[in-house]
């Protein structure tokens, strides 16, 4: 017979097994939790990817900004004022040029372009360059005029000269070396000295006082050479008579031979002076 059920009676107490059972989530709850874990994991992966891409981009950009530096134009360069620079160039460059016996070939004097007079130096107002009409490539009146105030003047003197800067002997090889020196003096001046557009270099005269020519170089004449290291043009470290190779000699002649002139200083009506440069074929 079943026990009597009395209304209002206290419910039966759970047994030990009932009290210890944990709450077990049903299937929906497990799916929901699994979905959250998947979403959070996906977000972390995406964040990691973004951060990684950002770091990678920074490294690439930082590395790409370190472009290799262009090689220096020269190992040495003058410093200081315009006057200090041209004096340093005039003092340094000739010391490396040697005669056949190893002695220094020339020394160099430098100044602004001027004519010495009893009243002092008078600046040369302009340089006139006559065209070479011997090949019929120019008209006789096509004379180029350049501002004398933007010209630096070098005078080469034989290192053993006792009178007028003469060089006792001037073989073809020596003359090529003098052309090289004139070119190097010009390049350093045009590269490192501001407000200079032209350089004129007077070659050492003969023992009889006759001119051996004057090299006149404009900045525009050597624009390409001023953009690449000088040792690519003049690679010989110790220029000595007979030490230049044919390739270097060719470069020297290419730049200086058509720009070597006979020079003459003439007074102008206003009392100033002009320097007239004439191609050798036209001066005869």
PDB file of C-alpha atoms in Angstrom:
ATOM      1  CA  UNK A   1       0.000   0.000   0.000  1.00  0.00           C
ATOM      2  CA  UNK A   2       1.313   3.461  -0.907  1.00  0.00           C
ATOM      3  CA  UNK A   3       2.228   5.877   1.838  1.00  0.00           C
ATOM      4  CA  UNK A   4      -0.349   8.430   2.640  1.00  0.00           C
ATOM      5  CA  UNK A   5       0.390  11.861   1.228  1.00  0.00           C
ATOM      6  CA  UNK A   6      -0.390  14.445   3.764  1.00  0.00           C
ATOM      7  CA  UNK A   7      -0.980  17.981   2.472  1.00  0.00           C
ATOM      8  CA  UNK A   8       1.566  20.506   3.817  1.00  0.00           C
ATOM      9  CA  UNK A   9       4.121  17.859   4.648  1.00  0.00           C
ATOM     10  CA  UNK A  10       7.816  18.851   4.228  1.00  0.00           C
ATOM     11  CA  UNK A  11       9.440  17.650   1.002  1.00  0.00           C
ATOM     12  CA  UNK A  12      11.866  14.838   1.190  1.00  0.00           C
ATOM     13  CA  UNK A  13      15.543  15.909   1.696  1.00  0.00           C
ATOM     14  CA  UNK A  14      17.894  15.223  -1.256  1.00  0.00           C
ATOM     15  CA  UNK A  15      20.319  12.449  -0.852  1.00  0.00           C
ATOM     16  CA  UNK A  16      24.109  12.879  -0.907  1.00  0.00           C
ATOM     17  CA  UNK A  17      24.356  12.128  -4.616  1.00  0.00           C
ATOM     18  CA  UNK A  18      21.845  14.796  -5.456  1.00  0.00           C
ATOM     19  CA  UNK A  19      23.607  17.460  -3.393  1.00  0.00           C
ATOM     20  CA  UNK A  20      27.074  16.977  -5.064  1.00  0.00           C
ATOM     21  CA  UNK A  21      26.088  16.967  -8.757  1.00  0.00           C
ATOM     22  CA  UNK A  22      27.405  20.093 -10.621  1.00  0.00           C
ATOM     23  CA  UNK A  23      25.292  22.012 -13.029  1.00  0.00           C
ATOM     24  CA  UNK A  24      25.972  20.595 -16.520  1.00  0.00           C
ATOM     25  CA  UNK A  25      25.279  23.062 -19.354  1.00  0.00           C
ATOM     26  CA  UNK A  26      22.943  21.838 -21.946  1.00  0.00           C
ATOM     27  CA  UNK A  27      23.842  21.551 -25.654  1.00  0.00           C
ATOM     28  CA  UNK A  28      22.819  25.148 -26.538  1.00  0.00           C
ATOM     29  CA  UNK A  29      24.962  26.607 -23.780  1.00  0.00           C
ATOM     30  CA  UNK A  30      27.964  24.606 -24.882  1.00  0.00           C
ATOM     31  CA  UNK A  31      27.527  25.766 -28.475  1.00  0.00           C
ATOM     32  CA  UNK A  32      27.175  29.383 -27.377  1.00  0.00           C
ATOM     33  CA  UNK A  33      30.351  29.268 -25.292  1.00  0.00           C
ATOM     34  CA  UNK A  34      32.255  27.550 -28.066  1.00  0.00           C
ATOM     35  CA  UNK A  35      31.110  30.270 -30.488  1.00  0.00           C
ATOM     36  CA  UNK A  36      32.401  33.033 -28.155  1.00  0.00           C
ATOM     37  CA  UNK A  37      35.766  31.326 -27.798  1.00  0.00           C
ATOM     38  CA  UNK A  38      36.054  31.048 -31.585  1.00  0.00           C
ATOM     39  CA  UNK A  39      35.187  34.722 -32.066  1.00  0.00           C
ATOM     40  CA  UNK A  40      37.678  35.935 -29.474  1.00  0.00           C
ATOM     41  CA  UNK A  41      40.361  33.703 -30.941  1.00  0.00           C
ATOM     42  CA  UNK A  42      39.654  35.055 -34.418  1.00  0.00           C
ATOM     43  CA  UNK A  43      39.865  38.663 -33.146  1.00  0.00           C
ATOM     44  CA  UNK A  44      43.257  37.951 -31.510  1.00  0.00           C
ATOM     45  CA  UNK A  45      44.547  36.408 -34.721  1.00  0.00           C
ATOM     46  CA  UNK A  46      43.381  39.425 -36.718  1.00  0.00           C
ATOM     47  CA  UNK A  47      44.969  41.875 -34.246  1.00  0.00           C
ATOM     48  CA  UNK A  48      48.213  39.932 -34.337  1.00  0.00           C
ATOM     49  CA  UNK A  49      48.168  40.033 -38.124  1.00  0.00           C
ATOM     50  CA  UNK A  50      47.590  43.805 -38.145  1.00  0.00           C
ATOM     51  CA  UNK A  51      50.373  44.451 -35.623  1.00  0.00           C
ATOM     52  CA  UNK A  52      52.711  42.137 -37.517  1.00  0.00           C
ATOM     53  CA  UNK A  53      51.975  43.867 -40.799  1.00  0.00           C
ATOM     54  CA  UNK A  54      52.563  47.259 -39.184  1.00  0.00           C
ATOM     55  CA  UNK A  55      55.896  46.188 -37.708  1.00  0.00           C
ATOM     56  CA  UNK A  56      56.917  44.645 -41.030  1.00  0.00           C
ATOM     57  CA  UNK A  57      56.000  47.813 -42.915  1.00  0.00           C
ATOM     58  CA  UNK A  58      57.980  49.923 -40.456  1.00  0.00           C
ATOM     59  CA  UNK A  59      61.028  47.717 -40.882  1.00  0.00           C
ATOM     60  CA  UNK A  60      60.750  47.876 -44.663  1.00  0.00           C
ATOM     61  CA  UNK A  61      60.280  51.644 -44.646  1.00  0.00           C
ATOM     62  CA  UNK A  62      63.067  52.176 -42.154  1.00  0.00           C
ATOM     63  CA  UNK A  63      65.381  49.974 -44.151  1.00  0.00           C
ATOM     64  CA  UNK A  64      64.382  51.589 -47.444  1.00  0.00           C
ATOM     65  CA  UNK A  65      65.187  55.079 -46.158  1.00  0.00           C
ATOM     66  CA  UNK A  66      68.859  54.163 -45.676  1.00  0.00           C
ATOM     67  CA  UNK A  67      69.901  54.779 -49.267  1.00  0.00           C
ATOM     68  CA  UNK A  68      73.616  54.349 -49.938  1.00  0.00           C
ATOM     69  CA  UNK A  69      75.449  57.652 -49.764  1.00  0.00           C
ATOM     70  CA  UNK A  70      76.945  58.999 -52.954  1.00  0.00           C
ATOM     71  CA  UNK A  71      80.750  58.823 -52.980  1.00  0.00           C
ATOM     72  CA  UNK A  72      82.539  62.028 -52.066  1.00  0.00           C
ATOM     73  CA  UNK A  73      83.740  64.123 -54.986  1.00  0.00           C
ATOM     74  CA  UNK A  74      87.218  64.261 -53.478  1.00  0.00           C
ATOM     75  CA  UNK A  75      89.049  62.978 -50.407  1.00  0.00           C
ATOM     76  CA  UNK A  76      90.166  66.515 -49.558  1.00  0.00           C
ATOM     77  CA  UNK A  77      88.397  69.836 -49.843  1.00  0.00           C
ATOM     78  CA  UNK A  78      89.373  73.407 -48.946  1.00  0.00           C
ATOM     79  CA  UNK A  79      87.708  75.265 -46.075  1.00  0.00           C
ATOM     80  CA  UNK A  80      87.150  78.824 -44.952  1.00  0.00           C
ATOM     81  CA  UNK A  81      86.531  81.986 -46.943  1.00  0.00           C
ATOM     82  CA  UNK A  82      86.743  82.309 -50.713  1.00  0.00           C
ATOM     83  CA  UNK A  83      90.292  83.676 -50.463  1.00  0.00           C
ATOM     84  CA  UNK A  84      91.336  80.943 -48.029  1.00  0.00           C
ATOM     85  CA  UNK A  85      89.953  78.218 -50.293  1.00  0.00           C
ATOM     86  CA  UNK A  86      91.702  79.357 -53.466  1.00  0.00           C
ATOM     87  CA  UNK A  87      94.982  79.768 -51.583  1.00  0.00           C
ATOM     88  CA  UNK A  88      94.694  76.232 -50.193  1.00  0.00           C
ATOM     89  CA  UNK A  89      93.993  74.890 -53.685  1.00  0.00           C
ATOM     90  CA  UNK A  90      96.954  76.795 -55.166  1.00  0.00           C
ATOM     91  CA  UNK A  91      99.237  75.528 -52.416  1.00  0.00           C
ATOM     92  CA  UNK A  92      98.141  71.882 -52.336  1.00  0.00           C
ATOM     93  CA  UNK A  93      97.578  70.795 -55.943  1.00  0.00           C
ATOM     94  CA  UNK A  94     101.033  71.612 -57.447  1.00  0.00           C
ATOM     95  CA  UNK A  95     102.856  69.696 -54.691  1.00  0.00           C
ATOM     96  CA  UNK A  96     101.850  66.345 -56.151  1.00  0.00           C
ATOM     97  CA  UNK A  97     103.126  67.115 -59.687  1.00  0.00           C
ATOM     98  CA  UNK A  98     106.622  65.832 -60.289  1.00  0.00           C
ATOM     99  CA  UNK A  99     109.281  66.137 -62.963  1.00  0.00           C
ATOM    100  CA  UNK A 100     111.181  63.185 -64.392  1.00  0.00           C
ATOM    101  CA  UNK A 101     113.645  63.180 -61.492  1.00  0.00           C
ATOM    102  CA  UNK A 102     110.879  63.310 -58.853  1.00  0.00           C
ATOM    103  CA  UNK A 103     111.278  66.989 -57.967  1.00  0.00           C
ATOM    104  CA  UNK A 104     108.266  69.313 -57.815  1.00  0.00           C
ATOM    105  CA  UNK A 105     107.478  70.579 -61.299  1.00  0.00           C
ATOM    106  CA  UNK A 106     105.716  73.893 -60.576  1.00  0.00           C
ATOM    107  CA  UNK A 107     104.356  76.199 -57.938  1.00  0.00           C
ATOM    108  CA  UNK A 108     101.154  78.182 -58.332  1.00  0.00           C
ATOM    109  CA  UNK A 109     100.197  81.794 -57.730  1.00  0.00           C
ATOM    110  CA  UNK A 110      96.530  82.694 -57.363  1.00  0.00           C
ATOM    111  CA  UNK A 111      94.585  85.937 -57.415  1.00  0.00           C
ATOM    112  CA  UNK A 112      91.512  87.612 -58.745  1.00  0.00           C
ATOM    113  CA  UNK A 113      91.953  88.638 -62.353  1.00  0.00           C
ATOM    114  CA  UNK A 114      93.828  91.950 -62.247  1.00  0.00           C
ATOM    115  CA  UNK A 115      96.610  93.897 -63.953  1.00  0.00           C
ATOM    116  CA  UNK A 116      99.484  95.271 -61.827  1.00  0.00           C
ATOM    117  CA  UNK A 117     100.103  98.987 -62.435  1.00  0.00           C
ATOM    118  CA  UNK A 118     102.066 101.758 -60.737  1.00  0.00           C
ATOM    119  CA  UNK A 119      98.857 102.707 -58.936  1.00  0.00           C
ATOM    120  CA  UNK A 120      98.227  99.153 -57.765  1.00  0.00           C
ATOM    121  CA  UNK A 121      96.312  96.208 -59.163  1.00  0.00           C
ATOM    122  CA  UNK A 122      93.491  97.132 -61.537  1.00  0.00           C
ATOM    123  CA  UNK A 123      90.756  94.497 -61.859  1.00  0.00           C
ATOM    124  CA  UNK A 124      90.101  93.015 -65.285  1.00  0.00           C
ATOM    125  CA  UNK A 125      86.536  93.963 -66.039  1.00  0.00           C
ATOM    126  CA  UNK A 126      85.780  91.313 -68.651  1.00  0.00           C
ATOM    127  CA  UNK A 127      87.165  88.337 -70.531  1.00  0.00           C
ATOM    128  CA  UNK A 128      86.592  88.262 -74.288  1.00  0.00           C
ATOM    129  CA  UNK A 129      86.980  84.900 -75.998  1.00  0.00           C
ATOM    130  CA  UNK A 130      87.390  84.948 -79.738  1.00  0.00           C
ATOM    131  CA  UNK A 131      85.941  82.024 -81.684  1.00  0.00           C
ATOM    132  CA  UNK A 132      87.994  79.576 -83.679  1.00  0.00           C
ATOM    133  CA  UNK A 133      87.067  80.416 -87.267  1.00  0.00           C
ATOM    134  CA  UNK A 134      89.807  78.296 -88.813  1.00  0.00           C
ATOM    135  CA  UNK A 135      87.267  75.501 -89.380  1.00  0.00           C
ATOM    136  CA  UNK A 136      84.516  77.810 -90.555  1.00  0.00           C
ATOM    137  CA  UNK A 137      82.272  76.982 -87.593  1.00  0.00           C
ATOM    138  CA  UNK A 138      81.777  80.516 -86.282  1.00  0.00           C
ATOM    139  CA  UNK A 139      81.501  84.063 -87.491  1.00  0.00           C
ATOM    140  CA  UNK A 140      84.286  86.477 -86.678  1.00  0.00           C
ATOM    141  CA  UNK A 141      82.006  88.667 -84.606  1.00  0.00           C
ATOM    142  CA  UNK A 142      80.849  85.794 -82.335  1.00  0.00           C
ATOM    143  CA  UNK A 143      82.972  86.928 -79.400  1.00  0.00           C
ATOM    144  CA  UNK A 144      81.903  85.598 -76.008  1.00  0.00           C
ATOM    145  CA  UNK A 145      82.061  88.019 -73.074  1.00  0.00           C
ATOM    146  CA  UNK A 146      82.388  86.933 -69.432  1.00  0.00           C
ATOM    147  CA  UNK A 147      82.387  88.898 -66.195  1.00  0.00           C
ATOM    148  CA  UNK A 148      85.928  89.368 -64.924  1.00  0.00           C
ATOM    149  CA  UNK A 149      84.690  89.547 -61.342  1.00  0.00           C
ATOM    150  CA  UNK A 150      83.651  85.897 -61.470  1.00  0.00           C
ATOM    151  CA  UNK A 151      87.054  84.645 -62.632  1.00  0.00           C
ATOM    152  CA  UNK A 152      89.870  83.199 -60.510  1.00  0.00           C
ATOM    153  CA  UNK A 153      93.368  83.358 -61.989  1.00  0.00           C
ATOM    154  CA  UNK A 154      96.210  80.889 -61.419  1.00  0.00           C
ATOM    155  CA  UNK A 155      99.750  81.356 -62.692  1.00  0.00           C
ATOM    156  CA  UNK A 156     102.010  78.298 -62.932  1.00  0.00           C
ATOM    157  CA  UNK A 157     105.693  78.888 -62.329  1.00  0.00           C
ATOM    158  CA  UNK A 158     108.559  76.481 -62.824  1.00  0.00           C
ATOM    159  CA  UNK A 159     109.622  75.333 -59.363  1.00  0.00           C
ATOM    160  CA  UNK A 160     113.293  76.025 -60.170  1.00  0.00           C
ATOM    161  CA  UNK A 161     112.643  79.356 -61.891  1.00  0.00           C
ATOM    162  CA  UNK A 162     114.831  82.248 -60.766  1.00  0.00           C
ATOM    163  CA  UNK A 163     113.354  85.050 -62.853  1.00  0.00           C
ATOM    164  CA  UNK A 164     109.959  85.018 -64.560  1.00  0.00           C
ATOM    165  CA  UNK A 165     108.315  81.667 -63.739  1.00  0.00           C
ATOM    166  CA  UNK A 166     109.817  80.043 -66.817  1.00  0.00           C
ATOM    167  CA  UNK A 167     110.045  76.294 -67.246  1.00  0.00           C
ATOM    168  CA  UNK A 168     113.379  75.444 -68.832  1.00  0.00           C
ATOM    169  CA  UNK A 169     112.182  72.459 -70.827  1.00  0.00           C
ATOM    170  CA  UNK A 170     108.672  71.762 -72.055  1.00  0.00           C
ATOM    171  CA  UNK A 171     108.377  68.396 -73.750  1.00  0.00           C
ATOM    172  CA  UNK A 172     105.013  67.057 -74.945  1.00  0.00           C
ATOM    173  CA  UNK A 173     104.725  64.900 -71.810  1.00  0.00           C
ATOM    174  CA  UNK A 174     105.480  67.850 -69.549  1.00  0.00           C
ATOM    175  CA  UNK A 175     102.937  69.985 -71.341  1.00  0.00           C
ATOM    176  CA  UNK A 176     100.274  67.284 -70.876  1.00  0.00           C
ATOM    177  CA  UNK A 177     101.086  67.226 -67.168  1.00  0.00           C
ATOM    178  CA  UNK A 178     100.730  71.018 -67.042  1.00  0.00           C
ATOM    179  CA  UNK A 179      97.349  70.723 -68.748  1.00  0.00           C
ATOM    180  CA  UNK A 180      96.339  68.180 -66.129  1.00  0.00           C
ATOM    181  CA  UNK A 181      97.375  70.541 -63.349  1.00  0.00           C
ATOM    182  CA  UNK A 182      95.430  73.403 -64.927  1.00  0.00           C
ATOM    183  CA  UNK A 183      92.380  71.132 -65.158  1.00  0.00           C
ATOM    184  CA  UNK A 184      92.677  69.973 -61.553  1.00  0.00           C
ATOM    185  CA  UNK A 185      93.105  73.529 -60.231  1.00  0.00           C
ATOM    186  CA  UNK A 186      90.029  74.574 -62.203  1.00  0.00           C
ATOM    187  CA  UNK A 187      87.874  71.662 -61.079  1.00  0.00           C
ATOM    188  CA  UNK A 188      88.619  72.121 -57.375  1.00  0.00           C
ATOM    189  CA  UNK A 189      87.928  75.845 -57.637  1.00  0.00           C
ATOM    190  CA  UNK A 190      84.650  75.456 -59.513  1.00  0.00           C
ATOM    191  CA  UNK A 191      83.526  72.660 -57.179  1.00  0.00           C
ATOM    192  CA  UNK A 192      84.264  74.258 -53.824  1.00  0.00           C
ATOM    193  CA  UNK A 193      84.497  78.037 -54.243  1.00  0.00           C
ATOM    194  CA  UNK A 194      81.234  79.962 -54.480  1.00  0.00           C
ATOM    195  CA  UNK A 195      80.640  82.825 -56.918  1.00  0.00           C
ATOM    196  CA  UNK A 196      83.264  81.578 -59.374  1.00  0.00           C
ATOM    197  CA  UNK A 197      82.101  80.857 -62.910  1.00  0.00           C
ATOM    198  CA  UNK A 198      85.437  80.668 -64.730  1.00  0.00           C
ATOM    199  CA  UNK A 199      89.072  79.813 -64.077  1.00  0.00           C
ATOM    200  CA  UNK A 200      92.016  81.012 -66.138  1.00  0.00           C
ATOM    201  CA  UNK A 201      95.394  79.287 -65.772  1.00  0.00           C
ATOM    202  CA  UNK A 202      98.504  80.888 -67.266  1.00  0.00           C
ATOM    203  CA  UNK A 203     101.081  78.273 -68.256  1.00  0.00           C
ATOM    204  CA  UNK A 204     104.758  78.824 -67.380  1.00  0.00           C
ATOM    205  CA  UNK A 205     106.489  80.888 -70.090  1.00  0.00           C
ATOM    206  CA  UNK A 206     109.525  79.772 -72.022  1.00  0.00           C
ATOM    207  CA  UNK A 207     113.011  80.867 -70.869  1.00  0.00           C
ATOM    208  CA  UNK A 208     112.721  83.645 -73.478  1.00  0.00           C
ATOM    209  CA  UNK A 209     109.529  84.925 -71.844  1.00  0.00           C
ATOM    210  CA  UNK A 210     107.211  83.655 -74.565  1.00  0.00           C
ATOM    211  CA  UNK A 211     103.779  82.403 -73.605  1.00  0.00           C
ATOM    212  CA  UNK A 212     103.017  78.697 -73.565  1.00  0.00           C
ATOM    213  CA  UNK A 213      99.288  79.319 -73.643  1.00  0.00           C
ATOM    214  CA  UNK A 214      96.442  79.984 -71.248  1.00  0.00           C
ATOM    215  CA  UNK A 215      93.742  77.508 -70.246  1.00  0.00           C
ATOM    216  CA  UNK A 216      90.282  79.011 -69.719  1.00  0.00           C
ATOM    217  CA  UNK A 217      87.541  76.793 -68.305  1.00  0.00           C
ATOM    218  CA  UNK A 218      83.934  77.717 -67.601  1.00  0.00           C
ATOM    219  CA  UNK A 219      81.705  75.924 -65.109  1.00  0.00           C
ATOM    220  CA  UNK A 220      79.470  74.824 -67.969  1.00  0.00           C
ATOM    221  CA  UNK A 221      82.485  73.278 -69.742  1.00  0.00           C
ATOM    222  CA  UNK A 222      83.028  70.766 -66.925  1.00  0.00           C
ATOM    223  CA  UNK A 223      79.488  70.361 -65.537  1.00  0.00           C
ATOM    224  CA  UNK A 224      79.549  66.576 -65.949  1.00  0.00           C
ATOM    225  CA  UNK A 225      82.968  66.298 -64.319  1.00  0.00           C
ATOM    226  CA  UNK A 226      81.767  68.264 -61.295  1.00  0.00           C
ATOM    227  CA  UNK A 227      78.986  65.707 -60.732  1.00  0.00           C
ATOM    228  CA  UNK A 228      81.172  62.632 -60.393  1.00  0.00           C
ATOM    229  CA  UNK A 229      84.256  61.929 -58.254  1.00  0.00           C
ATOM    230  CA  UNK A 230      87.387  63.556 -59.570  1.00  0.00           C
ATOM    231  CA  UNK A 231      89.391  60.318 -59.411  1.00  0.00           C
ATOM    232  CA  UNK A 232      87.161  58.868 -62.116  1.00  0.00           C
ATOM    233  CA  UNK A 233      88.582  61.527 -64.447  1.00  0.00           C
ATOM    234  CA  UNK A 234      92.091  61.886 -62.995  1.00  0.00           C
ATOM    235  CA  UNK A 235      92.909  58.510 -61.421  1.00  0.00           C
ATOM    236  CA  UNK A 236      96.702  58.882 -61.178  1.00  0.00           C
ATOM    237  CA  UNK A 237      97.518  59.417 -57.515  1.00  0.00           C
ATOM    238  CA  UNK A 238     101.052  60.721 -58.109  1.00  0.00           C
ATOM    239  CA  UNK A 239     101.109  62.605 -61.420  1.00  0.00           C
ATOM    240  CA  UNK A 240     104.613  62.560 -62.807  1.00  0.00           C
ATOM    241  CA  UNK A 241     106.036  63.117 -66.247  1.00  0.00           C
ATOM    242  CA  UNK A 242     105.508  59.872 -68.163  1.00  0.00           C
ATOM    243  CA  UNK A 243     103.181  58.315 -65.538  1.00  0.00           C
ATOM    244  CA  UNK A 244      99.805  59.042 -67.170  1.00  0.00           C
ATOM    245  CA  UNK A 245      98.031  56.322 -69.125  1.00  0.00           C
ATOM    246  CA  UNK A 246      96.577  56.971 -72.564  1.00  0.00           C
ATOM    247  CA  UNK A 247      92.962  57.049 -71.317  1.00  0.00           C
ATOM    248  CA  UNK A 248      93.698  59.763 -68.773  1.00  0.00           C
ATOM    249  CA  UNK A 249      95.716  61.732 -71.308  1.00  0.00           C
ATOM    250  CA  UNK A 250      92.770  61.582 -73.696  1.00  0.00           C
ATOM    251  CA  UNK A 251      90.414  63.003 -71.072  1.00  0.00           C
ATOM    252  CA  UNK A 252      92.837  65.814 -70.264  1.00  0.00           C
ATOM    253  CA  UNK A 253      93.254  66.776 -73.904  1.00  0.00           C
ATOM    254  CA  UNK A 254      89.508  66.556 -74.544  1.00  0.00           C
ATOM    255  CA  UNK A 255      88.802  69.171 -71.901  1.00  0.00           C
ATOM    256  CA  UNK A 256      91.812  71.471 -72.172  1.00  0.00           C
ATOM    257  CA  UNK A 257      93.108  71.422 -75.734  1.00  0.00           C
ATOM    258  CA  UNK A 258      90.154  73.269 -77.303  1.00  0.00           C
ATOM    259  CA  UNK A 259      90.220  75.737 -74.392  1.00  0.00           C
ATOM    260  CA  UNK A 260      93.857  76.761 -74.560  1.00  0.00           C
ATOM    261  CA  UNK A 261      94.356  80.281 -75.908  1.00  0.00           C
ATOM    262  CA  UNK A 262      96.826  83.039 -76.579  1.00  0.00           C
ATOM    263  CA  UNK A 263      96.173  85.765 -74.002  1.00  0.00           C
ATOM    264  CA  UNK A 264      96.472  89.508 -74.311  1.00  0.00           C
ATOM    265  CA  UNK A 265      95.480  92.223 -71.838  1.00  0.00           C
ATOM    266  CA  UNK A 266      94.100  95.391 -73.427  1.00  0.00           C
ATOM    267  CA  UNK A 267      93.007  98.698 -71.885  1.00  0.00           C
ATOM    268  CA  UNK A 268      89.440  99.792 -72.437  1.00  0.00           C
ATOM    269  CA  UNK A 269      88.329 103.426 -72.965  1.00  0.00           C
ATOM    270  CA  UNK A 270      87.103 103.789 -69.378  1.00  0.00           C
ATOM    271  CA  UNK A 271      90.545 102.969 -67.943  1.00  0.00           C
ATOM    272  CA  UNK A 272      89.735  99.387 -66.985  1.00  0.00           C
ATOM    273  CA  UNK A 273      91.255  96.325 -68.615  1.00  0.00           C
ATOM    274  CA  UNK A 274      89.949  93.396 -70.579  1.00  0.00           C
ATOM    275  CA  UNK A 275      91.554  89.996 -71.186  1.00  0.00           C
ATOM    276  CA  UNK A 276      91.289  88.838 -74.792  1.00  0.00           C
ATOM    277  CA  UNK A 277      91.698  85.110 -75.415  1.00  0.00           C
ATOM    278  CA  UNK A 278      92.365  83.972 -78.968  1.00  0.00           C
ATOM    279  CA  UNK A 279      92.603  80.404 -80.306  1.00  0.00           C
ATOM    280  CA  UNK A 280      96.199  79.631 -81.319  1.00  0.00           C
ATOM    281  CA  UNK A 281      95.263  79.242 -84.983  1.00  0.00           C
ATOM    282  CA  UNK A 282      93.682  82.685 -85.004  1.00  0.00           C
ATOM    283  CA  UNK A 283      96.551  84.424 -83.203  1.00  0.00           C
ATOM    284  CA  UNK A 284      99.060  83.848 -86.006  1.00  0.00           C
TER     285      UNK A 284
END
